[in-house]
Short mmCIF file of C-alpha atoms and ligand atoms in Angstrom, two decimals:
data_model
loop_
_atom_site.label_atom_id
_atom_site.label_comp_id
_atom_site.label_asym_id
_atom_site.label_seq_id
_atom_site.Cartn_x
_atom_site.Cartn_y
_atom_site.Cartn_z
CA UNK A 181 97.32 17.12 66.04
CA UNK A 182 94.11 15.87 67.62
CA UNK A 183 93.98 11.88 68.18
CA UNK A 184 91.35 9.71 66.60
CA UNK A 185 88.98 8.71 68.83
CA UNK A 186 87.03 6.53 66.64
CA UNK A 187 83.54 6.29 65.44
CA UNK A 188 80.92 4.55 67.63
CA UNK A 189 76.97 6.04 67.06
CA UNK A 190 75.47 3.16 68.63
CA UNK A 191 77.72 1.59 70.73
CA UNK A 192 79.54 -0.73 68.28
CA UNK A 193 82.00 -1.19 71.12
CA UNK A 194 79.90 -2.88 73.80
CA UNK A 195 80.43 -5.74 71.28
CA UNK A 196 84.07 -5.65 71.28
CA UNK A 197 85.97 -7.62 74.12
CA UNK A 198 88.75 -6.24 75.85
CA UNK A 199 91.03 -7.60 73.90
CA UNK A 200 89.87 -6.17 71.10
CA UNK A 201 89.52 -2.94 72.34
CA UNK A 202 93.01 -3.29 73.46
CA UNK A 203 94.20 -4.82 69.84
CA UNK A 204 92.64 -1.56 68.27
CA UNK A 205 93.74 0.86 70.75
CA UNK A 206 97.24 -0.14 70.15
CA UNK A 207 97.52 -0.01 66.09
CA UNK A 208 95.02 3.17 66.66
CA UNK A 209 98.33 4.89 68.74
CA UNK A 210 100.90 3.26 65.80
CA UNK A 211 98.94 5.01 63.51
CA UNK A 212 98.36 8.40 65.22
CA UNK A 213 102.39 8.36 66.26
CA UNK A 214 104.04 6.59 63.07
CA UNK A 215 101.92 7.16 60.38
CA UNK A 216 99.86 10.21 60.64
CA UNK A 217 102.93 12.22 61.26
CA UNK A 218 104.93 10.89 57.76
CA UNK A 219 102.08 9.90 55.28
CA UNK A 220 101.61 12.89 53.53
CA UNK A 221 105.19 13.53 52.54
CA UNK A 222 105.46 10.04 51.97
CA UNK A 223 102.05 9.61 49.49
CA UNK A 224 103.15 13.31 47.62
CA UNK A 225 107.09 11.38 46.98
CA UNK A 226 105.35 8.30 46.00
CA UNK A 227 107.55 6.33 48.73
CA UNK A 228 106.40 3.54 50.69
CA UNK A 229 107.20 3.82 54.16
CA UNK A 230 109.52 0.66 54.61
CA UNK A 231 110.83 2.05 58.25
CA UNK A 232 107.65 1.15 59.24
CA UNK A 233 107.94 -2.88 58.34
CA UNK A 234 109.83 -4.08 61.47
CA UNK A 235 108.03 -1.97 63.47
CA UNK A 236 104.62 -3.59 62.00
CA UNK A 237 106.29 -7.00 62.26
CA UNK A 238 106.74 -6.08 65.72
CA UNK A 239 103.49 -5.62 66.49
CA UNK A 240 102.31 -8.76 65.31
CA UNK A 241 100.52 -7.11 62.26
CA UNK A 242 101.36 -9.58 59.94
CA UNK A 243 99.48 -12.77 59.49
CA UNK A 244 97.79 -11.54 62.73
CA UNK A 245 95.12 -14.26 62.45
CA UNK A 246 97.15 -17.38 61.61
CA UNK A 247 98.43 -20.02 64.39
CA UNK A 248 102.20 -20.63 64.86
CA UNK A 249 105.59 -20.17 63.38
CA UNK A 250 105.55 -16.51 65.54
CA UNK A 251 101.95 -15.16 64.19
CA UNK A 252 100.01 -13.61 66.67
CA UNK A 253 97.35 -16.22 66.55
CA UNK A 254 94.41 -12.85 66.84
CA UNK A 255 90.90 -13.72 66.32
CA UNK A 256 89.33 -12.25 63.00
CA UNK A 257 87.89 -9.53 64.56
CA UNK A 258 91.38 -8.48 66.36
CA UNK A 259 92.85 -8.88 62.76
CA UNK A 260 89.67 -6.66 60.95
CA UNK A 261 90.57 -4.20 63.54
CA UNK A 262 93.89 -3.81 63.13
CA UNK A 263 93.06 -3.47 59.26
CA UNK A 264 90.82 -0.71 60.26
CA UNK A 265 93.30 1.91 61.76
CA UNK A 266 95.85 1.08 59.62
CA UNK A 267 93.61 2.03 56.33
CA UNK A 268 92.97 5.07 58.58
CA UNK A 269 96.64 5.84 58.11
CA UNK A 270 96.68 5.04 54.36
CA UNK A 271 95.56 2.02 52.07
CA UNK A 272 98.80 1.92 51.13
CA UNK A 273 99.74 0.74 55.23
CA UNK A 274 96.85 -1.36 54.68
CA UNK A 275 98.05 -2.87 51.21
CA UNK A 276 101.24 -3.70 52.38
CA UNK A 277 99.65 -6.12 55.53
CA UNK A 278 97.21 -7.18 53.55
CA UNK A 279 99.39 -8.85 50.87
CA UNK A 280 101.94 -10.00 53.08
CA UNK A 281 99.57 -11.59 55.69
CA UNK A 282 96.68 -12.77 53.87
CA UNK A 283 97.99 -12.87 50.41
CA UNK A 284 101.27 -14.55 51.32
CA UNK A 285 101.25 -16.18 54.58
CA UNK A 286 97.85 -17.23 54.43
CA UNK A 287 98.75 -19.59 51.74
CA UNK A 288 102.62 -20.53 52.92
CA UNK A 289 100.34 -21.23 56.04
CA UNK A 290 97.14 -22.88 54.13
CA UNK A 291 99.16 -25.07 50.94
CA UNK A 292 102.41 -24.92 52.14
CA UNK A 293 105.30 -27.81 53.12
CA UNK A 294 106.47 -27.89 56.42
CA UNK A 295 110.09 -26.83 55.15
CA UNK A 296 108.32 -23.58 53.16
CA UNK A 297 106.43 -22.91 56.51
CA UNK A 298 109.42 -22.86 58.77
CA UNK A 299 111.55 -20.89 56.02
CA UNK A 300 109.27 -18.03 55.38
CA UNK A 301 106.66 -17.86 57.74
CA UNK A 302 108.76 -16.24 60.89
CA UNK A 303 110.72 -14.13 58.16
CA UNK A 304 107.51 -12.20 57.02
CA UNK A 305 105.46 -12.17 59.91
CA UNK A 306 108.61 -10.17 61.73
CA UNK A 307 108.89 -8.24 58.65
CA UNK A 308 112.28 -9.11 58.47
CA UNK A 309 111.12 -10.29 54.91
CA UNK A 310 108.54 -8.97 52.26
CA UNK A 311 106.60 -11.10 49.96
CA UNK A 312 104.13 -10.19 46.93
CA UNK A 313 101.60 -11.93 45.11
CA UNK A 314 101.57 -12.02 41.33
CA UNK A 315 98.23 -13.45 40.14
CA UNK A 316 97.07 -10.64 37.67
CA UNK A 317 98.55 -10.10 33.98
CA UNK A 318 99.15 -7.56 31.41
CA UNK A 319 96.00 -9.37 29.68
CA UNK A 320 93.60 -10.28 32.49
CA UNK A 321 92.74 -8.75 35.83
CA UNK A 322 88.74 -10.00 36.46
CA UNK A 323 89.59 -13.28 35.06
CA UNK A 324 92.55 -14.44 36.04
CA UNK A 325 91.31 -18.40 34.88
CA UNK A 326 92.66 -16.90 31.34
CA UNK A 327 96.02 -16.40 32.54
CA UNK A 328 99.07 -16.60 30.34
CA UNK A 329 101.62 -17.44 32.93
CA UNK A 330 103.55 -21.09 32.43
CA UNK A 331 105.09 -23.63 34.07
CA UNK A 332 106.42 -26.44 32.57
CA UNK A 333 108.15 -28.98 34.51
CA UNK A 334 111.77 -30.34 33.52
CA UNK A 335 112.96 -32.99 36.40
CA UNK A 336 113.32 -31.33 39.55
CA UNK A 337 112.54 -27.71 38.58
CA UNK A 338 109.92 -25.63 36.57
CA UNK A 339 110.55 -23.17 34.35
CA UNK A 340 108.23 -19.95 34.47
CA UNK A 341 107.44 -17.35 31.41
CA UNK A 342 105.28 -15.05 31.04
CA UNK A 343 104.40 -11.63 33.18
CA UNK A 344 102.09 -10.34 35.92
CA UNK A 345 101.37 -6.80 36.80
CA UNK A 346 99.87 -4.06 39.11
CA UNK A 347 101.78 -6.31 41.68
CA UNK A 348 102.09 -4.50 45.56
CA UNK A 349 105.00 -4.94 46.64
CA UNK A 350 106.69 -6.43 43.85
CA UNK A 351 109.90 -4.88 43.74
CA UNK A 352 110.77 -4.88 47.39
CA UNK A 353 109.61 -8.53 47.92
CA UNK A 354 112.66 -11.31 48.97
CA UNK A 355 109.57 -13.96 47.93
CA UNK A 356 107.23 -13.57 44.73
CA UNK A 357 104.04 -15.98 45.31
CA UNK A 358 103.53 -16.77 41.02
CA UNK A 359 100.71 -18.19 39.89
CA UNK A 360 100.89 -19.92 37.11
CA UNK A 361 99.52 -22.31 34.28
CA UNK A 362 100.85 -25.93 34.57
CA UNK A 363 99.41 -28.86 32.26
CA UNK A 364 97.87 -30.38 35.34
CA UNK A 365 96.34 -26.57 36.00
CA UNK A 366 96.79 -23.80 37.69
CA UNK A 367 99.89 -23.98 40.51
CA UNK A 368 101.28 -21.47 42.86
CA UNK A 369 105.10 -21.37 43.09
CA UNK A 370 107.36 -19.55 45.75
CA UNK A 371 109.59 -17.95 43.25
CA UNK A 372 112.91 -16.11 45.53
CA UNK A 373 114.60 -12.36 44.54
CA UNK A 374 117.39 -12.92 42.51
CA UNK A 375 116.46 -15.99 40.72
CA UNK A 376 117.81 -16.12 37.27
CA UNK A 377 115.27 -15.29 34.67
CA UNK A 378 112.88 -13.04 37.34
CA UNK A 379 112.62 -9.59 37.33
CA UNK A 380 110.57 -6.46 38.26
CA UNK A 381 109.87 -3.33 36.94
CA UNK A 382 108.19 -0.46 38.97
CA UNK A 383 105.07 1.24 37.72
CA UNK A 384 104.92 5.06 37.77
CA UNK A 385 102.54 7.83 37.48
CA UNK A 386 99.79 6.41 39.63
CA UNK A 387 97.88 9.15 40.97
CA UNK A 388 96.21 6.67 43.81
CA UNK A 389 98.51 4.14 46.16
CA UNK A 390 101.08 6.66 46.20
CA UNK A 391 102.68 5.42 49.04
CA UNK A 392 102.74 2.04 47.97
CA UNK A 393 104.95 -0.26 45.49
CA UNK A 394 103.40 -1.38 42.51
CA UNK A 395 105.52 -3.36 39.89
CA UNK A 396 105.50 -5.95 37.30
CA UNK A 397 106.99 -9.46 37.62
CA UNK A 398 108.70 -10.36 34.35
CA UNK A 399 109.43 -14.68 33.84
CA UNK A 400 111.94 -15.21 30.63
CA UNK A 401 112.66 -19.25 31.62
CA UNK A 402 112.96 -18.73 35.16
CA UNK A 403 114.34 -22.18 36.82
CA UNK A 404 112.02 -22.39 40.21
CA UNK A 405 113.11 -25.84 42.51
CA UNK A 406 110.18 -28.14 42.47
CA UNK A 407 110.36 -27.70 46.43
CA UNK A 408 109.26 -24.07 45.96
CA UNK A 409 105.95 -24.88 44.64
CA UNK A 410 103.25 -24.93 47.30
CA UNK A 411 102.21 -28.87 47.18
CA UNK A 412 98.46 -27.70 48.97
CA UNK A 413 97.37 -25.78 45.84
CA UNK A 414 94.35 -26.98 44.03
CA UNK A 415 94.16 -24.78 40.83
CA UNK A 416 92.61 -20.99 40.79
CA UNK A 417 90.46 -22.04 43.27
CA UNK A 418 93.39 -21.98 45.81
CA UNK A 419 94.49 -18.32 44.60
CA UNK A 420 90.67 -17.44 44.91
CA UNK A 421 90.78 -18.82 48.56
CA UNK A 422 93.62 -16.01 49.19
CA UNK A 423 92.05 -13.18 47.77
CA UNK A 424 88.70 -14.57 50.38
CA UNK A 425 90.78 -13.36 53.06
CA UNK A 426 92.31 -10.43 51.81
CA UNK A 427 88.66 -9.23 50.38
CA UNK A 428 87.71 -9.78 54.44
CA UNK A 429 90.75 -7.31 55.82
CA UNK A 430 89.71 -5.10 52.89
CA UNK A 431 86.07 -4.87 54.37
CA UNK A 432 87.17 -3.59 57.26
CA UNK A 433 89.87 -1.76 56.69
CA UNK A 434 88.00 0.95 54.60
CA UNK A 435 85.82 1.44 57.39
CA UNK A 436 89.63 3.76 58.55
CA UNK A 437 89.62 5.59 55.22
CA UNK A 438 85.73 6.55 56.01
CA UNK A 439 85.78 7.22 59.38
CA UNK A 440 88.92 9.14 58.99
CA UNK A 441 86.99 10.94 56.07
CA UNK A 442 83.77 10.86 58.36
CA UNK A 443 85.68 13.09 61.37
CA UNK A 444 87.44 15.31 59.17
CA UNK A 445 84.11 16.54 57.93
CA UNK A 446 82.54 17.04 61.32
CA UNK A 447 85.33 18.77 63.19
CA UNK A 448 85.60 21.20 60.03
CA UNK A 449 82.23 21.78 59.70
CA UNK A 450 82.35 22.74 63.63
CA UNK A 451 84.52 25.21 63.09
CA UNK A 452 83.81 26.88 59.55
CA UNK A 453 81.21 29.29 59.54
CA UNK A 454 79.61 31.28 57.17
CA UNK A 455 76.65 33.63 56.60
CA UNK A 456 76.70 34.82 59.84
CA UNK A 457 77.64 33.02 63.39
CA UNK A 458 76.33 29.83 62.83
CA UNK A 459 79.05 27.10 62.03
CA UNK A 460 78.32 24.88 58.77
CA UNK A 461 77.47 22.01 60.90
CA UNK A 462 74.37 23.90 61.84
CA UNK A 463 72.76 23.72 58.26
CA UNK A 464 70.86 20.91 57.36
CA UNK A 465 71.99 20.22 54.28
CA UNK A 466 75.57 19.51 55.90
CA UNK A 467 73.96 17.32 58.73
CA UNK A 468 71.91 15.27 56.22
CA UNK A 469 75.82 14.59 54.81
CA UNK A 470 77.15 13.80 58.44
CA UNK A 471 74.33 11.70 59.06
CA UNK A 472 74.74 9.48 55.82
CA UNK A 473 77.80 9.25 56.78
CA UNK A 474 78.24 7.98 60.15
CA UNK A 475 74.88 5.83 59.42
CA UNK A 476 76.80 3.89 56.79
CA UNK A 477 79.84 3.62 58.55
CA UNK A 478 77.62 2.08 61.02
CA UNK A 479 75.67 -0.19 59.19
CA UNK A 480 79.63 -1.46 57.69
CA UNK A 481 80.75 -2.11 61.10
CA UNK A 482 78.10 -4.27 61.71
CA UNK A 483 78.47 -6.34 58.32
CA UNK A 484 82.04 -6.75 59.19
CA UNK A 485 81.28 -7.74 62.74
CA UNK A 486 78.85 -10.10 61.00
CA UNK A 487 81.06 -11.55 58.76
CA UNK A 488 83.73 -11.67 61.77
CA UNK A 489 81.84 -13.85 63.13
CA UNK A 490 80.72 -16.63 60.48
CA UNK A 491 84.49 -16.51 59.80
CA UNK A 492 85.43 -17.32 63.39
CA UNK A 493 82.61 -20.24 63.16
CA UNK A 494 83.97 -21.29 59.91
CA UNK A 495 80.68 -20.98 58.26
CA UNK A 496 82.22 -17.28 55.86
CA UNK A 497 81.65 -18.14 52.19
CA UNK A 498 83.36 -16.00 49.84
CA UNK A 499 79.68 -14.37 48.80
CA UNK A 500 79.32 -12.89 52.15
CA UNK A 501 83.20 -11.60 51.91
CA UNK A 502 81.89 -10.26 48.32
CA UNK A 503 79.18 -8.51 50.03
CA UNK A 504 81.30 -6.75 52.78
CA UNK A 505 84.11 -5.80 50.30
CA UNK A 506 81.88 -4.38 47.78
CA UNK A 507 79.52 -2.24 49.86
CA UNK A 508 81.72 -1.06 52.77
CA UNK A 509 84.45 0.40 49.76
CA UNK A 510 81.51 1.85 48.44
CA UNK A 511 80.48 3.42 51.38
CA UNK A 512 83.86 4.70 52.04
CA UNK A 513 84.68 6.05 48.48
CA UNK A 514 81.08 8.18 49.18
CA UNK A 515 81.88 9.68 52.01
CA UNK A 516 85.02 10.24 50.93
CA UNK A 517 83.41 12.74 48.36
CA UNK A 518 80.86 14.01 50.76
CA UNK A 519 83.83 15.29 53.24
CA UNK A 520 85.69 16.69 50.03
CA UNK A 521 82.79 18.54 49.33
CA UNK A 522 82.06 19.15 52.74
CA UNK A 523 85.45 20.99 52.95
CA UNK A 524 84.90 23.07 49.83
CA UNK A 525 88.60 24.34 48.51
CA UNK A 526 90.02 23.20 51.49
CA UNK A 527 89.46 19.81 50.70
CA UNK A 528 91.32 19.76 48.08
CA UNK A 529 94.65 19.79 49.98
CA UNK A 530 97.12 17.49 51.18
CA UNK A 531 96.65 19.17 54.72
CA UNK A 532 93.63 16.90 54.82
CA UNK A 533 93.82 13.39 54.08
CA UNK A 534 90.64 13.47 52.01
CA UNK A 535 91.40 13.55 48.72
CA UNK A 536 94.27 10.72 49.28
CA UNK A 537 91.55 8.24 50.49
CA UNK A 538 89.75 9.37 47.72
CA UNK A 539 91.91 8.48 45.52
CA UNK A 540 93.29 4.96 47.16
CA UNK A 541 89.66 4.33 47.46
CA UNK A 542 89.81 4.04 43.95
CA UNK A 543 92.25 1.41 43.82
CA UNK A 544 90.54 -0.46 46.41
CA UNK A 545 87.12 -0.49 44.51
CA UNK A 546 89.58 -2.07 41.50
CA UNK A 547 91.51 -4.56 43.06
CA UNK A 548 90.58 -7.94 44.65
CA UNK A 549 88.03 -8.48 42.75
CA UNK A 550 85.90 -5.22 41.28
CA UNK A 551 82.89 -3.83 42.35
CA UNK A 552 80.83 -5.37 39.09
CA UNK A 553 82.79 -9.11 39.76
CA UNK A 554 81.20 -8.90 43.70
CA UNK A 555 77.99 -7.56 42.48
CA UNK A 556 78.11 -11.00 39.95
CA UNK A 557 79.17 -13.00 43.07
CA UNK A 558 76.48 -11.68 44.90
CA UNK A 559 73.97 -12.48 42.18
CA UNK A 560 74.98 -16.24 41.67
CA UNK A 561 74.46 -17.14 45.12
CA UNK A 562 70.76 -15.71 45.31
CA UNK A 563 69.98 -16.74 41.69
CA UNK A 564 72.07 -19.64 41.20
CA UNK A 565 72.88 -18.52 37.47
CA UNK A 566 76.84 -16.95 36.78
CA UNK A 567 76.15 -14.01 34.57
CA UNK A 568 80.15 -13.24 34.23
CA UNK A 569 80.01 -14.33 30.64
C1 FAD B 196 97.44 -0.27 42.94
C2 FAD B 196 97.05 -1.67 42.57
C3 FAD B 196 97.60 -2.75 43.26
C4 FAD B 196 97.30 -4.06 42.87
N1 FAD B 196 97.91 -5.11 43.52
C5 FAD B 196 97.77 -6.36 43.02
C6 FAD B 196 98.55 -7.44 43.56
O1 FAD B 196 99.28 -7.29 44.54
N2 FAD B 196 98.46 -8.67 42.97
C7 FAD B 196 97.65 -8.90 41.88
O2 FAD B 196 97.63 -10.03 41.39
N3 FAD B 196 96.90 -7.89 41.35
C8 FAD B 196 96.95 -6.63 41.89
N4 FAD B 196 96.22 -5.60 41.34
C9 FAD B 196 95.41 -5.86 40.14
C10 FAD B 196 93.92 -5.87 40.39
O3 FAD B 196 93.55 -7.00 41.14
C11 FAD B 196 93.21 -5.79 39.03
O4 FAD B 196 93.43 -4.48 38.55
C12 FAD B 196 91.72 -6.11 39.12
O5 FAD B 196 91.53 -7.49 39.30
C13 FAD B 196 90.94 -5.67 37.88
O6 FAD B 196 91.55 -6.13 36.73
P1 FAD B 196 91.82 -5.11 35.51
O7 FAD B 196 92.49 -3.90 36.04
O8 FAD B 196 92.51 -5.90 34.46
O9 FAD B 196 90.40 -4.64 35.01
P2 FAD B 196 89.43 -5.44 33.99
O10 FAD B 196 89.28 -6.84 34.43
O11 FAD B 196 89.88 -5.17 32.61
O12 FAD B 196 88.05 -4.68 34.26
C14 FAD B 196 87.81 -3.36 33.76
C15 FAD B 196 86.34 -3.03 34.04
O13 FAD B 196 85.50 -4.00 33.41
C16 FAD B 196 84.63 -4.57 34.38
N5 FAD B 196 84.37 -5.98 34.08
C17 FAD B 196 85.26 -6.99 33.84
N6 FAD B 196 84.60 -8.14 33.63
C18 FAD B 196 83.27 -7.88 33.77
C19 FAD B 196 82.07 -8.65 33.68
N7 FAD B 196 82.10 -9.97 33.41
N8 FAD B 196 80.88 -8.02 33.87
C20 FAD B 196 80.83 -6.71 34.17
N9 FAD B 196 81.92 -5.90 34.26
C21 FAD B 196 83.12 -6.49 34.05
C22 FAD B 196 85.37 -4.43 35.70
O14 FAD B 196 84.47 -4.50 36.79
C23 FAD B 196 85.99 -3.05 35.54
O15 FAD B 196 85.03 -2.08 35.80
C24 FAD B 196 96.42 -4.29 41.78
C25 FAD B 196 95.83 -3.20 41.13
C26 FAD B 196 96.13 -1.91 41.50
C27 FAD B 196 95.50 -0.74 40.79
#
């Protein structure tokens, strides 16, 4: 099996440091010797690949960007990277270090008490523990500020009802971050496996995520210690502030899925010929493809290098995280289709990893926050006027 060797038109590297080159390089060779090698079977079983978790952990891919308590303390641009060749693998890879560093972690790490820090934080970032994050429900995905979740508080403890869904990771995770509906408002609550009252239920039949957990998080009077809800937590806005830097890993994480999609295309189109000796790459009608390809994977790296940056500066706002998530999926899901169709019936087949980052893609234009909501958050900040209702 050839080895990626990445996607650089116009020398995206020269703006990478060595370290970065060095971060990528080494989750480009996890990916090419650990993933590449099992995804397929794994994504046609519909199994997550949970031998891969320590070894993750062990490469500091969880949490990458947070300080202390055994993170890896990476720069943003490190962490986007690392995002990158692991949605290369899969989005499913992806998924799973997405919600257990910036979806979990993050806001252990951001709302957290010292005791929930030192409990949890070393656990998941070795992988040596799994978390999930329950925030959607049966009854509302784009506006979660409706949610039907309580938590009502009886002397020490709080007592949860209600149910979340379409939650990665859900079954597998040793620590559920819930989000729910207190009097005072919205509160986020470290609820643990095995609590009475808490359980999960896997969904099935998903024809995208394959190799990925999704469940649902069921709450019938679940008794959570007051000392497992995060003290830092300022209503929704708090959840939103997770789902900021998931959105960001998100951004460049697709950039994987397209390149991945991107190369395919180009080495088949080498090869294949028809009508005569001239491969299909020859045609322009296939290079006009290729080239709206690798232009918008270009013009994505750049955003995310852009948005990299005002996040390292801590001047990001969640509108410029809107703009990277929703165009760079975009671009990815595209080309995606492009290289299927580039392929013909060959690209219909699991030998090629097209049509499953096709099909994740669609997930990942769905979930932390749709493609509509960031074209809304996109129009608020340049017109001032919410047009979600
Ligand atoms: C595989 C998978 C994994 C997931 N993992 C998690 C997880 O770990 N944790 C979690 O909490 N959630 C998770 N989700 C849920 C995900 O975040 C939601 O599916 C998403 O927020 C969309 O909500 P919905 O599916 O209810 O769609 P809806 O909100 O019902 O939207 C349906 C359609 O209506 C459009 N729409 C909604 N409101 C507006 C509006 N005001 N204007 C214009 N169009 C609008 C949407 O853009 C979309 O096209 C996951 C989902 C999937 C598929």
């Amino acid at each position: 099996m050839a080895r990626f060797s990445g996607v650089d038109y116009i020398q995206f590297d020269s703006l990478l440091s060595e370290q970065e080159l060095l971060v990528r390089q080494t989750t480009r060779q996890f990916v090419d010797e650990r993933v590449v090698p099992i995804i397929r079977e794994a994504y046609n079983n519909a199994v997550f690949p949970s031998a891969l978790i320590r070894e993750m952990g062990r490469l500091g891919f969880f949490g990458a960007n947070l300080e202390g308590y055994g993170c890896a303390g990476m720069n943003n641009i490190e962490y986007g990277l690392i995002m990158q060749e692991l949605e290369r693998g899969d989005s499913g890879l992806r998924s799973f270090a997405s919600v257990q560093g910036a979806l979990v972690m993050y806001p252990i790490h951001a709302y957290g008490s010292e005791e929930q820090k030192q409990r949890w934080l070393p656990e998941l970032q070795s992988g040596e523990a799994v978390g999930c994050f329950g925030l959607t429900e049966p009854d509302f995905g784009s506006n979660p500020s409706a949610m039907r979740t309580t938590a009502e508080q009886r002397g020490d403890s709080w007592i949860l009802n209600g149910e979340k869904t379409w939650i990665t990771n859900g079954s597998a995770a040793d620590v559920a971050l819930v989000w729910a509906r207190a009097p005072e408002g919205i509160r986020g609550f470290l609820v643990e496996k095995g609590t009475p009252g808490f359980e999960t239920s896997d969904i099935h039949g998903k024809l995208s995520m394959r190799a990925s957990i999704t469940s649902s998080l069921h709450f019938a009077g679940c008794s959570v210690p007051e000392v497992n809800r995060l003290p830092g937590v300022q209503g929704l806005a708090s959840a939103l502030g997770c789902l900021t830097q998931a959105r960001f890993g998100i951004g460049w994480g697709v950039l994987g899925a397209a390149m991945d999609c991107y190369e395919t295309a180009r080495s088949y189109t080498l090869e294949r010929k028809q009508f005569g000796d001239k491969p299909l790459a020859g045609h322009q009608l296939v290079q006009e493809k290729l080239a709206w390809m690798i232009t918008e994977i270009t013009k994505g790296q750049l955003l995310a290098l852009q948005v990299a940056k005002l996040k390292e500066s801590g001047k990001v706002e969640a509108a410029h995280v809107s703009m990277l998530k929703r165009n760079n999926v975009a671009i990815a899901l595209e080309c995606a289709r492009l290289s299927r169709d580039l392929l013909g019936a060959n690209g219909i087949m699991d030998e090629y990893p097209i049509m499953r980052h096709m099909c994740n893609l669609e997930t990942v234009k769905t979930y932390e926050g749709t493609d509509h909501i960031h074209a809304l958050v996109i129009g608020e900040k340049i017109t001032g006027l919410p047009a979600y209702r």
